[in-house]
Amino acid sequence: MQDPYAILGVPRTASADEIRRAYRKLAKELHPDARPDDKASEERFKQVTQAFKLLSDPEKRAQFDRGEIDADGRESAAYHFRSRPGAGASQRGPRGQFEDIGDIFSELFTDMGSQGRTRARRPQASRGEDVRRPVDVTFEEAITGTRKRLAFASGKPVEVTIPPGVEDGQVLRLKGLGHPGQAGGPAGAGLVEVNVRAHPFFRREGDDIRVDLPISLKEALEGGKVRAPTVEGLVEVRVPEGTTSGALLRLRGKGAPKSDGTRGDQIIRLMIDIPMNDPELERFIEGWTPPTGYDPRARFRR
């Protein structure tokens, strides 16, 4: 084994308390219950434990410091000393240095199922469990924000703020609304899972809101002003003269709120709506001849 002082990371002048604290820290980090299936940590744990066994025994530590025994507790080949009656025996009772190791494991790993010495232990503080609650909001509420009343661990309704721009499936974490902690530990969190109901004509793409706006054939040909829906209500937009179906209009700042305080856009796709069973329109179409060279599908023939 290497130098036990180096293994524990303490100087040779370290006190018994310093050695004990160093071992407690390393044992907690390297214990097989804390790192299952980690062979390197398991081997390091064995070395740390062996080093502590030697240095926690005052007599063996003194023998090691004088060079009389090596790091494994065997008689040093470089220093032949005469054995004394009882040499090497611990002066701290029949369990010797193993008392310290048992105490430390009992304190550190009771929550892992480790068996320590039989004595009363103060329960360890632990955080309470989280409580998850779903909440349904409309498309408009998700964009503009709203407030909902929900009950968590206490059963008492709490008014929860749904922030503007929340997305479907997003989880809001509310500190302290979960189950109480144990032995003075903090309470868990309230987790609010937001479900945004589908809208009949709005749809969200990132920070933008899209909508298809039907226009008449006359409006498409002649252009003019029409009213279009937004999440805040109707607004007036201008349809360009000679608009074709699928043309896009962009309303700046009418989309979903962003984290920087700005908003995305609303994109309107103009869709020409043709009335069915209109005799006058049918007669017009029958007598209408497309202009020379007109081919609505010309781009597909390239």
Coordinates of C-alpha atoms in Angstrom, one line a residue:
M1 CA 0.0 0.0 0.0
Q2 CA 1.1 3.6 -0.6
D3 CA 1.8 6.1 2.2
P4 CA -1.4 6.1 4.2
Y5 CA -1.1 9.8 4.8
A6 CA -1.0 10.4 1.1
I7 CA -4.0 8.1 0.6
L8 CA -6.1 10.1 3.0
G9 CA -4.7 13.4 1.8
V10 CA -3.4 14.6 5.2
P11 CA 0.0 15.7 6.4
R12 CA 2.0 13.6 8.9
T13 CA 1.3 16.2 11.5
A14 CA -2.5 15.7 11.2
S15 CA -4.4 15.3 14.4
A16 CA -6.7 12.3 15.1
D17 CA -9.8 14.4 14.3
E18 CA -8.3 15.6 11.0
I19 CA -7.6 12.0 10.0
R20 CA -11.1 11.0 11.0
R21 CA -12.7 13.9 9.0
A22 CA -10.6 13.0 5.9
Y23 CA -11.7 9.4 6.1
R24 CA -15.3 10.3 6.5
K25 CA -15.3 12.4 3.4
L26 CA -13.5 9.8 1.2
A27 CA -15.5 6.9 2.5
K28 CA -18.8 8.7 1.7
E29 CA -17.6 9.4 -1.8
L30 CA -16.1 6.0 -2.6
H31 CA -18.4 3.6 -0.7
P32 CA -19.7 0.8 -3.1
D33 CA -23.3 1.7 -2.1
A34 CA -22.7 5.2 -3.4
R35 CA -20.9 4.0 -6.6
P36 CA -22.2 0.6 -7.5
D37 CA -20.3 -1.4 -10.2
D38 CA -17.4 1.1 -10.1
K39 CA -14.4 -1.2 -9.6
A40 CA -11.9 1.7 -9.5
S41 CA -13.8 3.4 -6.7
E42 CA -14.2 0.1 -4.8
E43 CA -10.4 -0.5 -4.9
R44 CA -9.7 3.1 -3.8
F45 CA -12.2 2.6 -0.9
K46 CA -10.3 -0.4 0.3
Q47 CA -7.1 1.5 0.3
V48 CA -8.6 4.4 2.2
T49 CA -10.1 2.1 4.8
Q50 CA -6.8 0.2 5.3
A51 CA -5.0 3.6 5.7
F52 CA -7.5 4.7 8.3
K53 CA -7.2 1.5 10.2
L54 CA -3.5 2.1 10.6
L55 CA -3.5 5.8 11.3
S56 CA -6.5 5.7 13.7
D57 CA -4.6 3.4 16.0
P58 CA -2.2 5.5 18.0
E59 CA 0.3 2.8 18.6
K60 CA 0.4 1.4 15.1
R61 CA 0.7 5.0 13.8
A62 CA 3.7 5.6 16.0
Q63 CA 5.3 2.4 14.8
F64 CA 4.7 3.4 11.2
D65 CA 6.1 6.9 11.8
R66 CA 9.3 5.3 13.4
G67 CA 9.7 3.0 10.5
E68 CA 9.1 -0.2 12.5
I69 CA 6.1 -1.3 10.4
D70 CA 5.1 -0.7 6.8
A71 CA 1.8 0.7 5.5
D72 CA 0.3 -2.8 5.6
G73 CA 1.1 -3.2 9.3
R74 CA 3.9 -5.7 8.7
E75 CA 7.3 -5.5 10.3
S76 CA 9.5 -3.3 8.2
A77 CA 12.4 -5.2 6.5
A78 CA 14.5 -2.1 6.9
Y79 CA 14.0 -1.8 10.6
H80 CA 14.2 -4.9 12.8
F81 CA 12.7 -4.2 16.2
R82 CA 12.3 -6.5 19.1
S83 CA 8.7 -7.4 19.7
R84 CA 7.3 -6.5 23.1
P85 CA 4.5 -8.2 24.9
G86 CA 1.3 -6.8 23.5
A87 CA 3.1 -4.8 20.8
G88 CA 0.8 -3.7 18.1
A89 CA -2.3 -4.2 20.2
S90 CA -4.8 -1.4 20.3
Q91 CA -5.2 0.4 23.7
R92 CA -8.7 1.3 23.0
G93 CA -10.5 -1.9 23.7
P94 CA -11.0 -5.3 22.0
R95 CA -12.4 -3.7 18.8
G96 CA -9.5 -1.3 18.5
Q97 CA -9.4 0.9 15.5
F98 CA -12.5 -0.8 14.0
E99 CA -14.6 1.2 16.5
D100 CA -14.0 4.4 14.5
I101 CA -14.8 2.7 11.2
G102 CA -18.0 1.2 12.5
D103 CA -19.1 4.6 13.9
I104 CA -18.4 6.4 10.6
F105 CA -20.3 3.9 8.4
S106 CA -23.2 3.9 10.8
E107 CA -23.4 7.7 10.5
L108 CA -22.8 8.0 6.8
F109 CA -24.7 5.1 5.2
T110 CA -27.8 4.4 7.4
D111 CA -29.8 5.6 4.4
M112 CA -28.1 3.0 2.2
G113 CA -29.0 0.1 4.4
S114 CA -25.6 -0.2 6.1
Q115 CA -25.6 -1.7 9.6
G116 CA -23.9 0.5 12.2
R117 CA -23.5 0.2 15.9
T118 CA -26.7 -0.3 17.8
R119 CA -27.4 3.1 19.2
A120 CA -30.0 5.9 18.6
R121 CA -29.3 8.0 15.5
R122 CA -30.9 11.3 14.6
P123 CA -32.9 10.9 11.4
Q124 CA -31.4 12.5 8.4
A125 CA -33.0 15.5 6.8
S126 CA -34.5 14.7 3.4
R127 CA -36.5 16.7 0.8
G128 CA -40.2 16.1 0.4
E129 CA -41.6 14.6 -2.8
D130 CA -42.8 16.8 -5.7
V131 CA -46.5 17.1 -6.5
R132 CA -47.5 17.2 -10.2
R133 CA -50.7 18.9 -11.3
P134 CA -52.0 19.3 -14.9
V135 CA -53.7 22.5 -16.0
D136 CA -55.6 23.2 -19.2
V137 CA -55.4 26.6 -20.8
T138 CA -56.8 28.0 -24.0
F139 CA -54.6 29.1 -26.9
E140 CA -55.2 32.7 -26.1
E141 CA -54.4 32.2 -22.4
A142 CA -51.1 30.6 -23.3
I143 CA -50.1 33.6 -25.4
T144 CA -51.3 36.4 -23.1
G145 CA -50.9 34.6 -19.7
T146 CA -53.5 33.8 -17.1
R147 CA -54.1 32.7 -13.5
K148 CA -55.4 29.3 -12.4
R149 CA -56.4 27.9 -9.0
L150 CA -54.8 24.5 -8.2
A151 CA -54.5 22.3 -5.0
F152 CA -51.2 20.8 -4.1
A153 CA -50.0 18.8 -1.1
S154 CA -51.8 20.8 1.5
G155 CA -55.1 20.5 -0.4
K156 CA -55.7 24.2 -0.1
P157 CA -56.2 25.9 -3.5
V158 CA -53.3 28.1 -4.6
E159 CA -53.5 30.8 -7.3
V160 CA -50.9 30.0 -9.9
T161 CA -49.6 32.4 -12.5
I162 CA -49.3 31.0 -16.0
P163 CA -46.8 33.3 -17.7
P164 CA -47.4 34.7 -21.2
G165 CA -45.9 32.6 -24.0
V166 CA -46.1 29.3 -22.2
E167 CA -45.9 26.3 -24.5
D168 CA -47.9 23.0 -24.6
G169 CA -46.2 20.4 -22.3
Q170 CA -44.1 23.0 -20.5
V171 CA -43.7 22.3 -16.7
L172 CA -43.7 25.2 -14.3
R173 CA -41.8 24.5 -11.0
L174 CA -43.2 26.2 -7.9
K175 CA -41.0 25.9 -4.9
G176 CA -42.3 24.6 -1.6
L177 CA -45.8 23.4 -2.7
G178 CA -44.9 19.7 -2.6
H179 CA -45.0 17.2 0.3
P180 CA -43.2 18.3 3.5
G181 CA -39.6 17.3 4.0
Q182 CA -38.4 14.8 6.7
A183 CA -36.5 15.8 9.8
G184 CA -36.4 19.5 8.9
G185 CA -35.7 18.9 5.2
P186 CA -37.2 21.3 2.6
A187 CA -40.6 20.7 1.1
G188 CA -40.9 19.4 -2.5
A189 CA -42.0 21.4 -5.4
G190 CA -45.3 21.8 -7.1
L191 CA -45.0 20.9 -10.8
V192 CA -47.6 22.4 -13.1
E193 CA -47.8 20.7 -16.5
V194 CA -49.5 23.0 -19.0
N195 CA -51.8 21.6 -21.6
V196 CA -52.7 24.1 -24.3
R197 CA -56.0 23.3 -26.0
A198 CA -56.0 23.3 -29.8
H199 CA -57.5 26.4 -31.5
P200 CA -59.9 26.1 -34.4
F201 CA -57.8 28.4 -36.7
F202 CA -54.7 29.6 -34.9
R203 CA -51.6 27.5 -34.7
R204 CA -48.2 28.2 -33.2
E205 CA -44.8 27.7 -34.8
G206 CA -42.0 28.7 -32.5
D207 CA -42.7 32.3 -31.6
D208 CA -44.9 32.9 -34.6
I209 CA -48.7 32.4 -34.8
R210 CA -50.1 31.3 -38.2
V211 CA -53.7 31.6 -39.5
D212 CA -55.4 31.0 -42.8
L213 CA -57.6 33.9 -43.8
P214 CA -60.3 33.2 -46.5
I215 CA -60.9 36.1 -49.0
S216 CA -63.3 36.3 -51.9
L217 CA -62.3 36.2 -55.6
K218 CA -63.3 39.8 -55.9
E219 CA -61.1 40.8 -52.9
A220 CA -58.2 38.9 -54.5
L221 CA -58.6 40.5 -57.9
E222 CA -59.3 44.1 -56.8
G223 CA -57.5 44.2 -53.4
G224 CA -58.7 46.2 -50.4
K225 CA -59.0 46.1 -46.7
V226 CA -60.3 43.1 -44.7
R227 CA -60.5 42.2 -41.1
A228 CA -58.3 39.5 -39.7
P229 CA -58.2 37.8 -36.3
T230 CA -55.4 38.0 -33.8
V231 CA -55.2 36.7 -30.2
E232 CA -56.1 40.2 -29.0
G233 CA -59.0 40.6 -31.4
L234 CA -59.7 41.7 -35.0
V235 CA -57.4 44.0 -36.9
E236 CA -57.6 45.5 -40.4
V237 CA -55.2 44.3 -43.0
R238 CA -54.7 45.3 -46.7
V239 CA -55.0 42.6 -49.4
P240 CA -52.8 43.6 -52.4
E241 CA -54.5 43.8 -55.8
G242 CA -54.1 40.6 -57.8
T243 CA -53.4 38.4 -54.8
T244 CA -53.1 34.7 -55.4
S245 CA -54.2 32.0 -53.0
G246 CA -51.4 31.2 -50.5
A247 CA -49.9 34.7 -50.4
L248 CA -48.6 35.7 -47.0
L249 CA -49.1 38.8 -44.9
R250 CA -46.9 39.4 -41.8
L251 CA -48.1 41.3 -38.7
R252 CA -45.0 42.3 -36.7
G253 CA -45.2 41.8 -32.9
K254 CA -48.5 39.9 -33.0
G255 CA -47.0 36.5 -32.2
A256 CA -46.0 34.8 -28.9
P257 CA -44.0 36.6 -26.2
K258 CA -40.3 35.8 -26.2
S259 CA -37.9 35.6 -23.2
D260 CA -36.3 38.9 -24.1
G261 CA -39.6 40.8 -23.8
T262 CA -40.3 41.1 -27.5
R263 CA -42.9 39.1 -29.5
G264 CA -42.9 37.0 -32.6
D265 CA -45.1 37.7 -35.6
Q266 CA -48.5 36.6 -36.8
I267 CA -48.3 35.2 -40.4
I268 CA -51.6 35.3 -42.4
R269 CA -51.9 33.0 -45.4
L270 CA -54.6 34.4 -47.8
M271 CA -56.8 31.7 -49.2
I272 CA -59.2 32.5 -52.1
D273 CA -62.6 31.1 -51.3
I274 CA -64.8 30.2 -54.3
P275 CA -68.6 30.0 -53.6
M276 CA -70.3 26.8 -54.7
N277 CA -73.5 26.8 -56.9
D278 CA -73.2 30.4 -58.0
P279 CA -74.9 30.5 -61.4
E280 CA -73.6 34.0 -62.3
L281 CA -70.0 33.0 -61.6
E282 CA -70.5 29.7 -63.5
R283 CA -71.7 31.7 -66.6
F284 CA -68.8 34.0 -66.3
I285 CA -66.3 31.2 -66.2
E286 CA -67.9 29.5 -69.2
G287 CA -67.4 32.6 -71.3
W288 CA -64.0 33.4 -69.9
T289 CA -60.9 32.7 -72.0
P290 CA -57.5 32.7 -70.3
P291 CA -55.0 35.2 -71.8
T292 CA -52.4 33.9 -74.2
G293 CA -49.5 32.2 -72.5
Y294 CA -51.3 31.9 -69.2
D295 CA -50.4 28.6 -67.5
P296 CA -50.9 28.3 -63.7
R297 CA -48.7 25.2 -63.6
A298 CA -45.9 26.4 -65.7
R299 CA -43.3 26.1 -62.9
F300 CA -43.9 22.4 -62.6
R301 CA -42.9 21.8 -66.3
R302 CA -39.4 23.3 -66.0

